[in-house]
Short mmCIF file of C-alpha atoms in Angstrom, two decimals:
data_model
loop_
_atom_site.label_atom_id
_atom_site.label_comp_id
_atom_site.label_asym_id
_atom_site.label_seq_id
_atom_site.Cartn_x
_atom_site.Cartn_y
_atom_site.Cartn_z
CA MET A 1 -16.10 13.74 -20.60
CA ASN A 2 -14.14 13.19 -24.05
CA ARG A 3 -11.36 10.88 -24.61
CA ALA A 4 -8.56 13.55 -23.71
CA GLU A 5 -9.89 13.27 -20.31
CA GLN A 6 -10.92 10.11 -19.66
CA ILE A 7 -8.89 8.12 -16.63
CA GLU A 8 -6.95 4.97 -18.19
CA VAL A 9 -5.72 2.34 -16.08
CA THR A 10 -2.87 0.49 -17.48
CA LEU A 11 -1.51 -3.03 -16.57
CA GLU A 12 1.33 -5.21 -17.14
CA VAL A 13 2.97 -8.50 -15.80
CA GLY A 14 6.24 -9.15 -15.21
CA GLN A 15 7.80 -12.67 -14.49
CA GLN A 16 10.17 -15.04 -15.14
CA LYS A 17 8.21 -18.20 -16.48
CA ASP A 18 10.12 -20.93 -15.95
CA LEU A 19 10.08 -23.36 -13.18
CA PRO A 20 11.68 -26.57 -12.06
CA ALA A 21 8.90 -29.37 -13.06
CA GLU A 22 11.52 -31.51 -10.61
CA PRO A 23 13.64 -29.60 -8.35
CA SER A 24 16.56 -31.17 -6.38
CA GLY A 25 15.00 -32.77 -3.02
CA GLN A 26 11.29 -31.86 -3.89
CA GLU A 27 8.97 -34.94 -4.25
CA ARG A 28 7.30 -35.09 -7.43
CA GLY A 29 3.70 -33.46 -7.68
CA GLU A 30 5.04 -31.22 -5.16
CA GLU A 31 3.48 -27.40 -6.23
CA ARG A 32 5.63 -25.02 -7.14
CA GLU A 33 5.11 -21.27 -6.72
CA MET A 34 5.27 -18.95 -9.48
CA HIS A 35 6.05 -15.29 -7.88
CA ALA A 36 5.00 -12.15 -10.64
CA ILE A 37 5.00 -8.21 -10.55
CA LEU A 38 1.53 -6.78 -11.69
CA GLU A 39 2.29 -2.89 -12.62
CA ILE A 40 -0.71 -1.07 -12.44
CA GLY A 41 -0.98 2.63 -13.49
CA VAL A 42 -3.82 5.10 -13.51
CA ARG A 43 -3.57 8.56 -15.69
CA GLY A 44 -5.98 11.20 -15.20
CA HIS A 45 -5.45 12.85 -18.65
CA GLY A 46 -7.41 15.79 -17.92
CA GLY A 47 -7.12 15.96 -14.23
CA ALA A 48 -9.82 14.36 -13.11
CA GLY A 49 -10.12 14.18 -9.63
CA LEU A 50 -11.96 15.28 -6.27
CA THR A 51 -10.91 18.94 -6.82
CA GLY A 52 -14.55 20.15 -7.66
CA GLY A 53 -15.47 18.65 -4.16
CA ARG A 54 -18.81 16.93 -5.91
CA ALA A 55 -19.14 13.37 -7.10
CA PRO A 56 -20.77 13.01 -9.87
CA GLY A 57 -24.03 11.79 -8.39
CA GLY A 58 -23.94 15.03 -6.52
CA GLY A 59 -22.92 14.07 -3.63
CA PRO A 60 -19.91 14.73 -1.74
CA ALA A 61 -16.65 13.02 -3.48
CA LEU A 62 -14.90 13.05 -0.23
CA ALA A 63 -15.58 12.62 3.40
CA GLU A 64 -12.69 13.26 5.60
CA VAL A 65 -11.88 12.61 9.52
CA LEU A 66 -8.94 14.46 10.80
CA ILE A 67 -7.47 13.02 14.05
CA VAL A 68 -5.56 15.33 16.59
CA ASP A 69 -3.66 13.62 19.48
CA THR A 70 -4.54 15.40 22.65
CA SER A 71 -2.94 13.33 25.16
CA ARG A 72 -0.99 15.28 27.87
CA SER A 73 2.31 14.38 26.09
CA MET A 74 1.62 16.77 23.25
CA LEU A 75 2.51 19.70 25.83
CA TYR A 76 6.24 18.84 26.22
CA PRO A 77 6.81 20.67 24.73
CA ALA A 78 3.83 22.79 23.64
CA ALA A 79 5.19 23.67 19.89
CA LYS A 80 3.77 19.93 19.14
CA LEU A 81 0.07 20.81 20.13
CA HIS A 82 0.65 24.34 18.32
CA ALA A 83 1.92 22.39 15.14
CA ALA A 84 -0.83 19.92 15.12
CA LYS A 85 -3.68 22.96 15.37
CA ASP A 86 -1.70 24.96 12.66
CA ALA A 87 -1.70 21.98 10.54
CA THR A 88 -5.36 20.66 10.92
CA VAL A 89 -6.56 24.11 10.77
CA ALA A 90 -4.57 24.22 7.09
CA ALA A 91 -6.00 21.06 6.02
CA VAL A 92 -9.69 22.25 7.19
CA ARG A 93 -9.23 25.37 4.85
CA LEU A 94 -8.12 23.30 1.83
CA LEU A 95 -11.21 21.06 1.69
CA PRO A 96 -13.57 21.96 -1.23
CA GLU A 97 -16.83 23.01 -0.70
CA GLY A 98 -19.19 20.59 -0.20
CA THR A 99 -16.75 17.68 1.25
CA ALA A 100 -18.00 16.06 4.41
CA PHE A 101 -15.26 16.41 7.26
CA ALA A 102 -15.09 16.03 11.19
CA VAL A 103 -12.39 16.84 13.50
CA LEU A 104 -11.71 14.52 16.21
CA SER A 105 -9.43 15.07 19.53
CA GLY A 106 -7.68 12.00 20.52
CA HIS A 107 -6.54 10.93 24.12
CA PHE A 108 -7.68 7.96 26.48
CA HIS A 109 -11.20 8.44 24.61
CA ALA A 110 -11.80 10.35 21.81
CA THR A 111 -14.62 13.23 20.87
CA VAL A 112 -15.97 15.18 18.09
CA VAL A 113 -14.45 18.57 18.20
CA HIS A 114 -16.36 19.65 15.08
CA PRO A 115 -18.89 19.40 13.82
CA GLY A 116 -19.33 18.71 18.22
CA PRO A 117 -20.22 15.58 19.95
CA ASP A 118 -24.12 16.36 19.42
CA HIS A 119 -23.78 16.17 15.77
CA PRO A 120 -25.24 13.23 14.38
CA GLY A 121 -22.81 12.96 11.55
CA LEU A 122 -20.37 15.09 9.26
CA ALA A 123 -20.09 18.67 9.12
CA VAL A 124 -20.21 19.54 4.96
CA ALA A 125 -17.54 22.30 4.18
CA GLY A 126 -18.32 25.80 3.23
CA PRO A 127 -17.02 29.03 5.07
CA GLY A 128 -18.98 28.88 8.03
CA GLU A 129 -18.61 25.27 8.65
CA ARG A 130 -14.66 25.81 8.00
CA ALA A 131 -14.50 29.00 10.17
CA ALA A 132 -16.23 27.08 12.94
CA ALA A 133 -14.15 23.95 12.73
CA VAL A 134 -10.92 26.45 12.63
CA ARG A 135 -12.16 28.15 16.15
CA ALA A 136 -12.78 25.03 17.35
CA VAL A 137 -9.71 23.45 16.53
CA ARG A 138 -7.54 26.86 18.05
CA ILE A 139 -9.05 26.03 21.89
CA LEU A 140 -8.03 22.26 22.01
CA ASP A 141 -5.90 21.49 25.27
CA ALA A 142 -4.34 18.43 25.96
CA ASN A 143 -4.58 16.20 28.87
CA GLY A 144 -4.82 12.30 30.03
CA GLY A 145 -3.04 9.44 27.61
CA THR A 146 -2.99 7.63 24.29
CA ALA A 147 -5.59 5.05 23.27
CA ILE A 148 -5.68 4.84 19.56
CA GLY A 149 -8.25 2.32 18.69
CA THR A 150 -11.24 4.25 20.19
CA TRP A 151 -9.84 7.21 17.90
CA LEU A 152 -10.21 5.01 14.61
CA ASP A 153 -13.18 3.65 15.97
CA LEU A 154 -14.92 7.08 16.66
CA ALA A 155 -13.94 7.81 12.89
CA ARG A 156 -15.31 4.76 11.61
CA ARG A 157 -19.04 4.81 13.33
CA LEU A 158 -18.88 8.77 11.41
CA LEU A 159 -17.54 7.34 8.11
CA LYS A 160 -20.01 4.16 8.33
CA ASP A 161 -22.85 5.18 6.25
CA HIS A 162 -21.43 8.04 4.46
CA PRO A 163 -21.61 7.65 0.70
CA ALA A 164 -18.65 9.40 -0.56
CA PRO A 165 -16.77 7.13 -2.68
CA VAL A 166 -13.35 8.47 -1.25
CA LYS A 167 -13.22 8.00 2.78
CA HIS A 168 -10.25 9.27 4.55
CA VAL A 169 -8.81 9.49 7.55
CA LEU A 170 -5.80 11.40 8.88
CA LEU A 171 -4.05 10.96 12.30
CA LEU A 172 -1.59 12.48 14.09
CA THR A 173 0.68 11.37 17.10
CA ASP A 174 3.21 12.05 19.28
CA GLY A 175 3.24 8.66 21.11
CA ARG A 176 3.08 4.82 21.89
CA ASN A 177 -0.39 3.44 22.24
CA GLU A 178 0.29 2.96 26.02
CA HIS A 179 -3.19 3.08 27.44
CA ASP A 180 -4.54 0.24 24.98
CA ASP A 181 -5.28 -2.47 27.48
CA ARG A 182 -7.69 -0.08 29.50
CA ALA A 183 -9.08 1.15 26.64
CA ALA A 184 -12.67 0.85 25.55
CA MET A 185 -11.24 -0.67 22.42
CA THR A 186 -8.11 -2.25 21.72
CA LEU A 187 -6.13 -1.03 18.41
CA ASP A 188 -6.38 -4.59 17.45
CA THR A 189 -10.41 -4.87 17.52
CA ALA A 190 -10.29 -1.72 15.98
CA LEU A 191 -8.39 -2.31 13.17
CA ASP A 192 -10.52 -5.35 12.44
CA ALA A 193 -13.35 -3.25 12.34
CA CYS A 194 -12.05 -0.73 10.17
CA GLU A 195 -10.46 -2.34 7.55
CA GLY A 196 -11.90 -2.08 4.28
CA ARG A 197 -14.13 0.90 5.40
CA PHE A 198 -11.77 3.49 5.00
CA VAL A 199 -7.84 4.56 3.90
CA CYS A 200 -5.88 5.98 6.66
CA ASP A 201 -2.35 8.16 6.62
CA ALA A 202 -0.81 8.03 10.24
CA TRP A 203 1.93 10.74 11.39
CA GLY A 204 4.15 11.02 13.74
CA ILE A 205 5.39 14.33 16.05
CA GLY A 206 7.70 14.96 18.42
CA ASP A 207 10.55 12.60 19.60
CA ASP A 208 8.62 9.64 20.95
CA TRP A 209 6.39 8.40 18.54
CA ASP A 210 6.65 4.40 17.39
CA ALA A 211 7.13 3.44 13.43
CA GLU A 212 6.32 -0.20 14.06
CA LEU A 213 2.50 1.33 15.20
CA LEU A 214 2.19 3.69 12.54
CA LEU A 215 3.25 0.85 9.85
CA ARG A 216 0.73 -1.23 11.40
CA ILE A 217 -1.96 0.88 11.16
CA THR A 218 -1.64 1.82 7.53
CA ARG A 219 -0.86 -1.39 6.31
CA ARG A 220 -4.41 -2.60 7.39
CA LEU A 221 -5.61 0.44 6.67
CA HIS A 222 -3.98 0.62 3.09
CA GLY A 223 -2.63 4.53 4.35
CA ARG A 224 0.52 5.71 4.22
CA ALA A 225 2.89 6.54 7.07
CA GLY A 226 4.85 9.86 7.73
CA ALA A 227 6.77 11.85 10.24
CA VAL A 228 8.09 15.01 10.80
CA ARG A 229 11.42 15.92 11.93
CA GLU A 230 10.46 19.63 13.21
CA GLU A 231 7.23 20.81 14.31
CA SER A 232 7.26 23.60 11.61
CA GLU A 233 7.49 21.02 8.99
CA LEU A 234 4.00 19.85 9.65
CA THR A 235 1.42 22.61 8.19
CA ALA A 236 3.52 21.99 4.84
CA ALA A 237 3.47 18.15 4.97
CA TYR A 238 -0.21 18.24 5.48
CA GLU A 239 -1.17 20.57 2.51
CA GLU A 240 0.72 18.34 0.34
CA LEU A 241 -1.19 15.47 1.71
CA VAL A 242 -4.72 16.77 1.16
CA HIS A 243 -3.75 18.03 -2.35
CA GLY A 244 -2.82 14.45 -3.36
CA LEU A 245 -6.12 12.83 -1.83
CA LEU A 246 -7.79 16.09 -3.70
CA GLY A 247 -6.38 14.67 -6.78
CA THR A 248 -7.79 10.71 -6.22
CA ALA A 249 -8.61 9.99 -9.58
CA VAL A 250 -9.99 6.50 -8.76
CA PRO A 251 -11.78 5.77 -5.20
CA GLU A 252 -11.66 1.92 -6.09
CA LEU A 253 -9.61 -0.67 -7.86
CA ARG A 254 -10.02 -4.42 -8.02
CA ILE A 255 -7.59 -6.73 -8.72
CA ARG A 256 -9.05 -9.70 -10.39
CA LEU A 257 -7.62 -13.32 -10.68
CA THR A 258 -8.81 -16.11 -12.56
CA PRO A 259 -7.10 -19.05 -11.99
CA THR A 260 -6.94 -21.79 -14.27
CA PRO A 261 -7.90 -25.32 -12.73
CA GLY A 262 -4.92 -27.06 -10.30
CA THR A 263 -3.42 -23.39 -9.94
CA VAL A 264 -4.16 -22.12 -6.14
CA ILE A 265 -3.80 -18.09 -4.89
CA ARG A 266 -1.31 -18.10 -2.35
CA GLN A 267 -0.62 -14.26 -1.97
CA VAL A 268 -0.92 -11.23 -3.58
CA LYS A 269 0.49 -7.69 -1.96
CA GLN A 270 1.55 -4.42 -2.83
CA VAL A 271 5.08 -4.12 -2.85
CA VAL A 272 5.97 -0.57 -3.84
CA PRO A 273 5.56 2.33 -2.68
CA GLY A 274 5.21 -0.06 0.61
CA GLU A 275 4.29 -3.68 1.10
CA GLN A 276 0.63 -4.02 1.95
CA GLU A 277 -0.98 -7.47 2.49
CA LEU A 278 -4.78 -7.66 0.28
CA LEU A 279 -7.02 -9.58 1.47
CA PRO A 280 -9.28 -11.68 -1.20
CA ALA A 281 -12.83 -11.14 -1.66
CA ALA A 282 -15.20 -13.66 -3.69
CA GLY A 283 -15.65 -12.60 -7.30
CA PRO A 284 -17.81 -14.03 -10.40
CA GLY A 285 -17.04 -17.59 -11.43
CA ARG A 286 -13.66 -18.50 -10.05
CA CYS A 287 -12.31 -15.02 -9.94
CA THR A 288 -11.02 -13.88 -6.72
CA GLU A 289 -10.75 -9.93 -6.45
CA TYR A 290 -8.34 -7.62 -4.42
CA ILE A 291 -9.09 -4.25 -3.46
CA THR A 292 -7.32 -1.21 -3.17
CA ARG A 293 -8.26 2.36 -2.43
CA ALA A 294 -7.69 5.96 -3.42
CA TRP A 295 -5.59 6.04 -6.85
CA GLY A 296 -4.06 9.13 -8.22
CA GLU A 297 -2.09 9.75 -11.14
CA GLU A 298 0.40 7.28 -9.91
CA VAL A 299 1.71 3.48 -10.68
CA ARG A 300 1.82 0.83 -7.76
CA HIS A 301 3.37 -2.64 -8.19
CA PHE A 302 2.12 -6.01 -6.90
CA GLN A 303 3.36 -9.35 -6.44
CA VAL A 304 1.06 -12.47 -7.09
CA VAL A 305 2.21 -15.79 -6.14
CA LEU A 306 0.95 -18.59 -7.55
CA ALA A 307 1.12 -22.63 -6.61
CA ALA A 308 0.77 -25.46 -9.20
CA ASP A 309 1.91 -29.11 -10.07
CA PRO A 310 4.09 -29.90 -12.73
CA THR A 311 2.84 -33.49 -12.89
CA GLY A 312 1.47 -34.60 -16.27
CA ARG A 313 2.64 -30.69 -17.72
CA GLU A 314 3.89 -30.47 -20.93
CA ARG A 315 7.60 -29.05 -20.68
CA GLY A 316 9.02 -25.76 -22.41
CA GLU A 317 5.68 -24.44 -23.40
CA ASP A 318 4.23 -21.80 -22.29
CA LEU A 319 1.18 -22.54 -19.87
CA GLN A 320 -1.28 -20.43 -18.38
CA LEU A 321 -1.58 -20.05 -14.54
CA ALA A 322 -4.16 -17.23 -14.20
CA ALA A 323 -5.61 -14.42 -15.84
CA ALA A 324 -5.21 -10.81 -13.91
CA GLU A 325 -7.28 -8.12 -14.92
CA VAL A 326 -7.98 -5.06 -13.53
CA VAL A 327 -11.60 -3.84 -12.20
CA VAL A 328 -13.11 -0.16 -11.19
CA PRO A 329 -16.29 -0.32 -9.75
CA ASP A 330 -18.54 2.74 -11.51
CA PHE A 331 -18.37 5.68 -9.67
CA GLY A 332 -19.44 8.30 -12.36
CA HIS A 333 -16.40 8.95 -14.66
CA PRO A 334 -15.82 7.01 -17.64
CA VAL A 335 -12.48 4.84 -17.04
CA ARG A 336 -10.94 2.82 -19.94
CA LEU A 337 -9.55 -0.65 -18.65
CA PRO A 338 -6.57 -2.90 -19.95
CA ARG A 339 -7.10 -6.27 -21.40
CA ALA A 340 -6.47 -9.11 -19.12
CA ARG A 341 -2.87 -10.34 -19.38
CA PRO A 342 -1.92 -13.94 -18.66
CA ILE A 343 0.33 -15.12 -15.33
CA LEU A 344 2.07 -18.42 -17.35
CA VAL A 345 4.58 -21.01 -16.45
CA ARG A 346 6.93 -23.08 -18.41
CA TRP A 347 7.89 -25.86 -17.13
CA THR A 348 11.53 -27.08 -17.44
CA ASP A 349 14.07 -29.28 -16.91
CA ASN A 350 16.80 -27.13 -16.85
CA PRO A 351 18.33 -25.92 -13.36
CA LEU A 352 19.85 -22.97 -14.99
CA ASP A 353 16.35 -21.58 -16.63
CA ALA A 354 14.49 -22.38 -13.23
CA SER A 355 17.50 -20.74 -10.83
CA ARG A 356 16.57 -17.15 -12.46
CA ARG A 357 14.21 -14.77 -10.64
CA HIS A 358 12.15 -11.31 -11.99
CA PRO A 359 13.81 -8.25 -11.46
CA GLY A 360 10.90 -6.98 -9.66
CA VAL A 361 10.75 -10.06 -7.44
CA HIS A 362 14.10 -9.86 -6.46
CA ARG A 363 14.07 -6.25 -5.64
CA GLN A 364 11.07 -6.93 -3.22
CA GLU A 365 13.71 -9.59 -1.44
CA LEU A 366 16.26 -7.07 -1.18
CA TYR A 367 13.68 -4.57 0.00
CA GLN A 368 12.75 -6.98 3.04
CA GLN A 369 16.03 -8.01 3.44
CA ALA A 370 17.06 -3.92 3.87
CA SER A 371 14.40 -3.82 6.35
CA ALA A 372 15.13 -6.48 8.44
CA ALA A 373 18.99 -5.21 8.53
CA VAL A 374 17.65 -2.00 9.81
CA ALA A 375 15.01 -3.47 12.43
CA ARG A 376 18.31 -5.77 13.85
CA ALA A 377 20.71 -2.75 13.91
CA TYR A 378 18.28 -0.34 15.99
CA ARG A 379 17.34 -3.71 18.61
CA ALA A 380 21.08 -4.22 19.04
CA TRP A 381 21.72 -0.72 19.43
CA LEU A 382 18.70 -0.57 22.57
CA ARG A 383 21.28 -3.14 24.37
CA GLY A 384 23.98 -0.58 24.47
CA THR A 385 27.65 -1.40 24.32
CA ASP A 386 26.62 -5.05 24.59
CA GLY A 387 24.79 -4.75 20.63
CA ARG A 388 27.53 -1.87 19.25
CA ASP A 389 28.94 -4.57 16.75
CA THR A 390 25.94 -6.17 16.16
CA ALA A 391 24.07 -2.78 15.06
CA ASP A 392 27.31 -1.57 13.06
CA ARG A 393 27.11 -5.20 11.15
CA GLU A 394 23.45 -4.59 10.38
CA LEU A 395 23.85 -1.02 9.83
CA ALA A 396 26.27 -1.86 6.97
CA ARG A 397 23.97 -4.94 5.39
CA ALA A 398 21.48 -2.32 5.22
CA LEU A 399 23.77 -0.01 3.47
CA ARG A 400 25.03 -2.66 0.70
CA LEU A 401 21.40 -3.70 -0.09
CA ALA A 402 20.16 0.01 -0.72
CA ASP A 403 23.65 0.81 -2.59
CA GLU A 404 22.26 -2.40 -4.87
CA LEU A 405 18.67 -1.16 -5.22
CA GLY A 406 19.90 2.18 -6.45
CA ASP A 407 17.81 3.79 -3.77
CA ALA A 408 18.98 7.00 -3.05
CA ARG A 409 15.95 8.05 -0.91
CA LEU A 410 17.16 5.10 1.50
CA LEU A 411 21.17 5.54 1.38
CA VAL A 412 20.42 9.50 2.42
CA ALA A 413 17.96 7.84 5.54
CA LEU A 414 20.85 5.23 6.20
CA ARG A 415 23.70 8.01 6.30
CA ARG A 416 21.95 10.00 9.09
CA ILE A 417 22.70 6.91 11.49
CA GLU A 418 26.24 6.09 10.03
CA ASP A 419 29.02 7.99 11.72
CA VAL A 420 31.26 8.96 8.87
CA PRO A 421 30.30 8.70 5.27
CA GLY A 422 31.29 5.03 4.16
CA GLY A 423 32.76 4.15 7.58
CA GLY A 424 29.41 1.94 7.82
CA ARG A 425 29.31 2.00 11.93
CA VAL A 426 26.49 3.72 13.94
CA ARG A 427 27.49 6.94 15.17
CA GLY A 428 27.35 8.17 18.52
CA GLY A 429 24.97 10.87 20.16
CA LEU A 430 21.61 9.14 18.39
CA LYS A 431 18.22 9.36 19.72
CA ASP A 432 15.21 6.71 19.98
CA VAL A 433 13.29 8.84 17.41
CA ASP A 434 16.41 8.98 14.76
CA TRP A 435 15.54 5.05 14.14
CA GLN A 436 12.22 5.42 14.19
CA HIS A 437 13.02 7.86 10.69
CA LEU A 438 14.97 5.37 9.58
CA ILE A 439 12.26 2.54 10.59
CA LEU A 440 9.61 4.24 8.48
CA SER A 441 12.41 4.85 5.32
CA SER A 442 13.22 1.45 5.14
CA ALA A 443 9.67 0.76 4.63
CA MET A 444 9.20 2.54 1.53
CA THR A 445 9.64 1.06 -1.66
CA THR A 446 10.84 2.43 -5.08
CA PRO A 447 10.45 0.80 -8.80
CA PRO A 448 13.63 -0.05 -11.07
CA HIS A 449 14.20 3.46 -12.68
CA HIS A 450 15.08 1.79 -15.85
CA PRO A 451 12.01 1.46 -18.68
CA ALA A 452 9.83 -1.36 -18.50
CA ALA A 453 10.10 -3.73 -21.91
CA PRO A 454 7.05 -2.73 -23.96
CA PRO A 455 4.25 -5.17 -23.38
CA PRO A 456 3.45 -7.66 -26.74
CA PRO A 457 1.26 -6.65 -29.30
CA ALA A 458 -2.46 -7.38 -28.47
CA PRO A 459 -3.92 -9.86 -30.76
CA GLU A 460 -6.43 -8.28 -33.39
CA ILE A 461 -9.89 -8.41 -32.11
CA PRO A 462 -12.25 -10.25 -34.35
CA PRO A 463 -15.14 -8.57 -35.82
CA ASP A 464 -17.77 -10.97 -34.07
CA THR A 465 -16.60 -10.32 -30.72
CA ASP A 466 -19.11 -12.62 -29.34
CA ALA A 467 -17.56 -15.86 -31.23
CA LEU A 468 -16.05 -18.78 -28.86
CA LEU A 469 -13.25 -20.01 -29.27
CA GLU A 470 -12.87 -24.15 -28.45
CA CYS A 471 -9.31 -25.52 -26.76
CA PRO A 472 -8.58 -28.46 -28.96
CA ASP A 473 -6.84 -30.20 -25.74
CA CYS A 474 -9.52 -30.12 -23.27
CA GLY A 475 -12.84 -29.02 -25.01
CA TRP A 476 -12.47 -25.11 -23.22
CA LEU A 477 -14.97 -22.43 -24.61
CA GLY A 478 -13.95 -18.99 -24.48
CA PRO A 479 -13.82 -15.42 -26.09
CA ALA A 480 -12.83 -16.02 -29.83
CA ASP A 481 -9.37 -13.35 -29.03
CA SER A 482 -8.48 -15.29 -25.80
CA LEU A 483 -4.36 -16.07 -26.15
CA TYR A 484 -4.67 -19.01 -23.55
CA CYS A 485 -6.85 -21.40 -22.35
CA GLY A 486 -8.63 -20.94 -19.47
CA GLY A 487 -9.49 -24.59 -18.44
CA GLU A 488 -7.58 -27.02 -17.08
CA CYS A 489 -4.51 -27.26 -19.81
CA GLY A 490 -3.85 -23.60 -20.14
CA ARG A 491 -1.82 -24.12 -22.88
CA ARG A 492 -1.08 -21.15 -25.84
CA LEU A 493 -3.97 -20.82 -28.16
CA ALA A 494 -3.53 -17.96 -30.53
CA GLY A 495 -1.73 -14.97 -31.11
CA PRO A 496 1.77 -13.46 -31.49
CA PRO A 497 4.67 -15.28 -29.37
CA ALA A 498 4.64 -13.87 -25.63
#
C-alpha cells in the first residue's frame, strides 16, 4: 500500500491548563480535576475499508449478525414485520463475498434463521448463501414476547471465536424488554457478557419502542441507536448503515494514557458523536488503555478527567499530568499514527485564570443539561395536566441550550414537540413515540463548527532517536525528543512554546 492509500490517525488535545492551587473552601492538599478533550480522527486516503470482504490475512473482514424482532407485537400493524423483512433482505444482499453472517429471530427465545439452528457457526456470503438467507427471512412469522438479553447472548456465542477483525450486530425491535425478568438471560447479564465482544447498533420501529433501552444497549456495546418514523424508511436506513460499516478503516483503536506519578485517571468517555463510558484496561508499564471500535473516516471526541495534588508544585509553569497517544493493533494495513500529546496543568493562584473551562468541555456540559431537560419534560408530560407547566419549562430550557450549542439537528427535533415556533410550550396531541425520538436526538452530540486551533509545531527529532534525555530536576530518563518530563516533576524540558 503506497503513501496515498495509507490510513492516517490524528490526535489533538484541547484543554484549559489553569487549575486553582488553593481554591476557596477546599483544604490544602486536596486533589483537583483537569478535564481535557481528545479529538481523534481517522482518514482512509484511498478508501481502505471492508468493501472487499476479506481481511489482509485472507479471512473474512466482517462478521455480521442481523437480529429481527419477531415478537407478537410486530404484527400490529403487519407493516412493521414486512418492513423488517425488507430491510434485513437489503442488508444481506449488500454483504460482500466472503462476509461471515447470520440472521436471528428474536422473541421470548432467540433462534438462528440462517444458516439454521443446526449449523455450527456463521454462513459465508456468496450467491447461494445470500439467496438462502433471503428465503428464510421472507417466511418469518411473529409470535411470543420480548427478551432482548437472550438475543444478544446468542449473537455473542455465534461471534465468540470468529477471527474477523470487525464483529457487528444490528438489532431491530418494536417494543420494550417486557419479559426480561422471566428470560433465560437478563439484559444486564447479557450486556456484561457481550461488552467488548462486538459492536451493536440498535434500531426502533413502530410506536412502542423505548429510547432509553436502545441507548442502554448501544452505550454498553459501543454502537449507535436509531429509529424510523415510518416503516417504509427502514430499508434505506439499513442500506446506509451497512455501507458505513463496510467503510470501516480501523477495526480497533486504543487510547493510551500514561500518567506522571501523582496523577490519577478518573474517567475517560466518548462525548462526540454520543456519550459512551470507556472501561480501562492495563497497558504496558504505567499505561492505561481504553478500547474503541469500528472506525470509518470520521472524527470522535473523548473527555479525559485527571486528578492531581498541587502541593509542592511550581506555580505558573506548564507541567505534564499525562501523555496521550493512540495505538492501533495490527490488522494488516499500514497506519500512520500521531505523536504522543501531553495533557498539561498550570497551577495558579489567580481565581480568574482558574475559572475558565475549555470550550469542548463546556459544550459537553451543555449537552448533558439539554438531555436532562428533555428527560424531565418527558416525565412531566407523562403526568398529564399536573405536569404541564413543568414540561413547558423544561422544553423551553432545552430549546435555549440547543440554541446556545448551535445544534440545528437538535433544534429541529425539539420544535417537533413545540406548539408553535418560539412558543416554548409542549403541543397537544403528542404520542409517546414522539418523545422517544426526541430522547434519541438529545443523546447525539456534534463538535463545534469553528475549526480547531492548529497544533503546536512538533520538535525536530534528533538523528539519534535512541538517545536519552535526563530531567535535571528529578533524574527521569526518556526519549531525546521528549517535550515534558514523564517522571515525578512533569515539567517542560525542551521544544518550542506549548
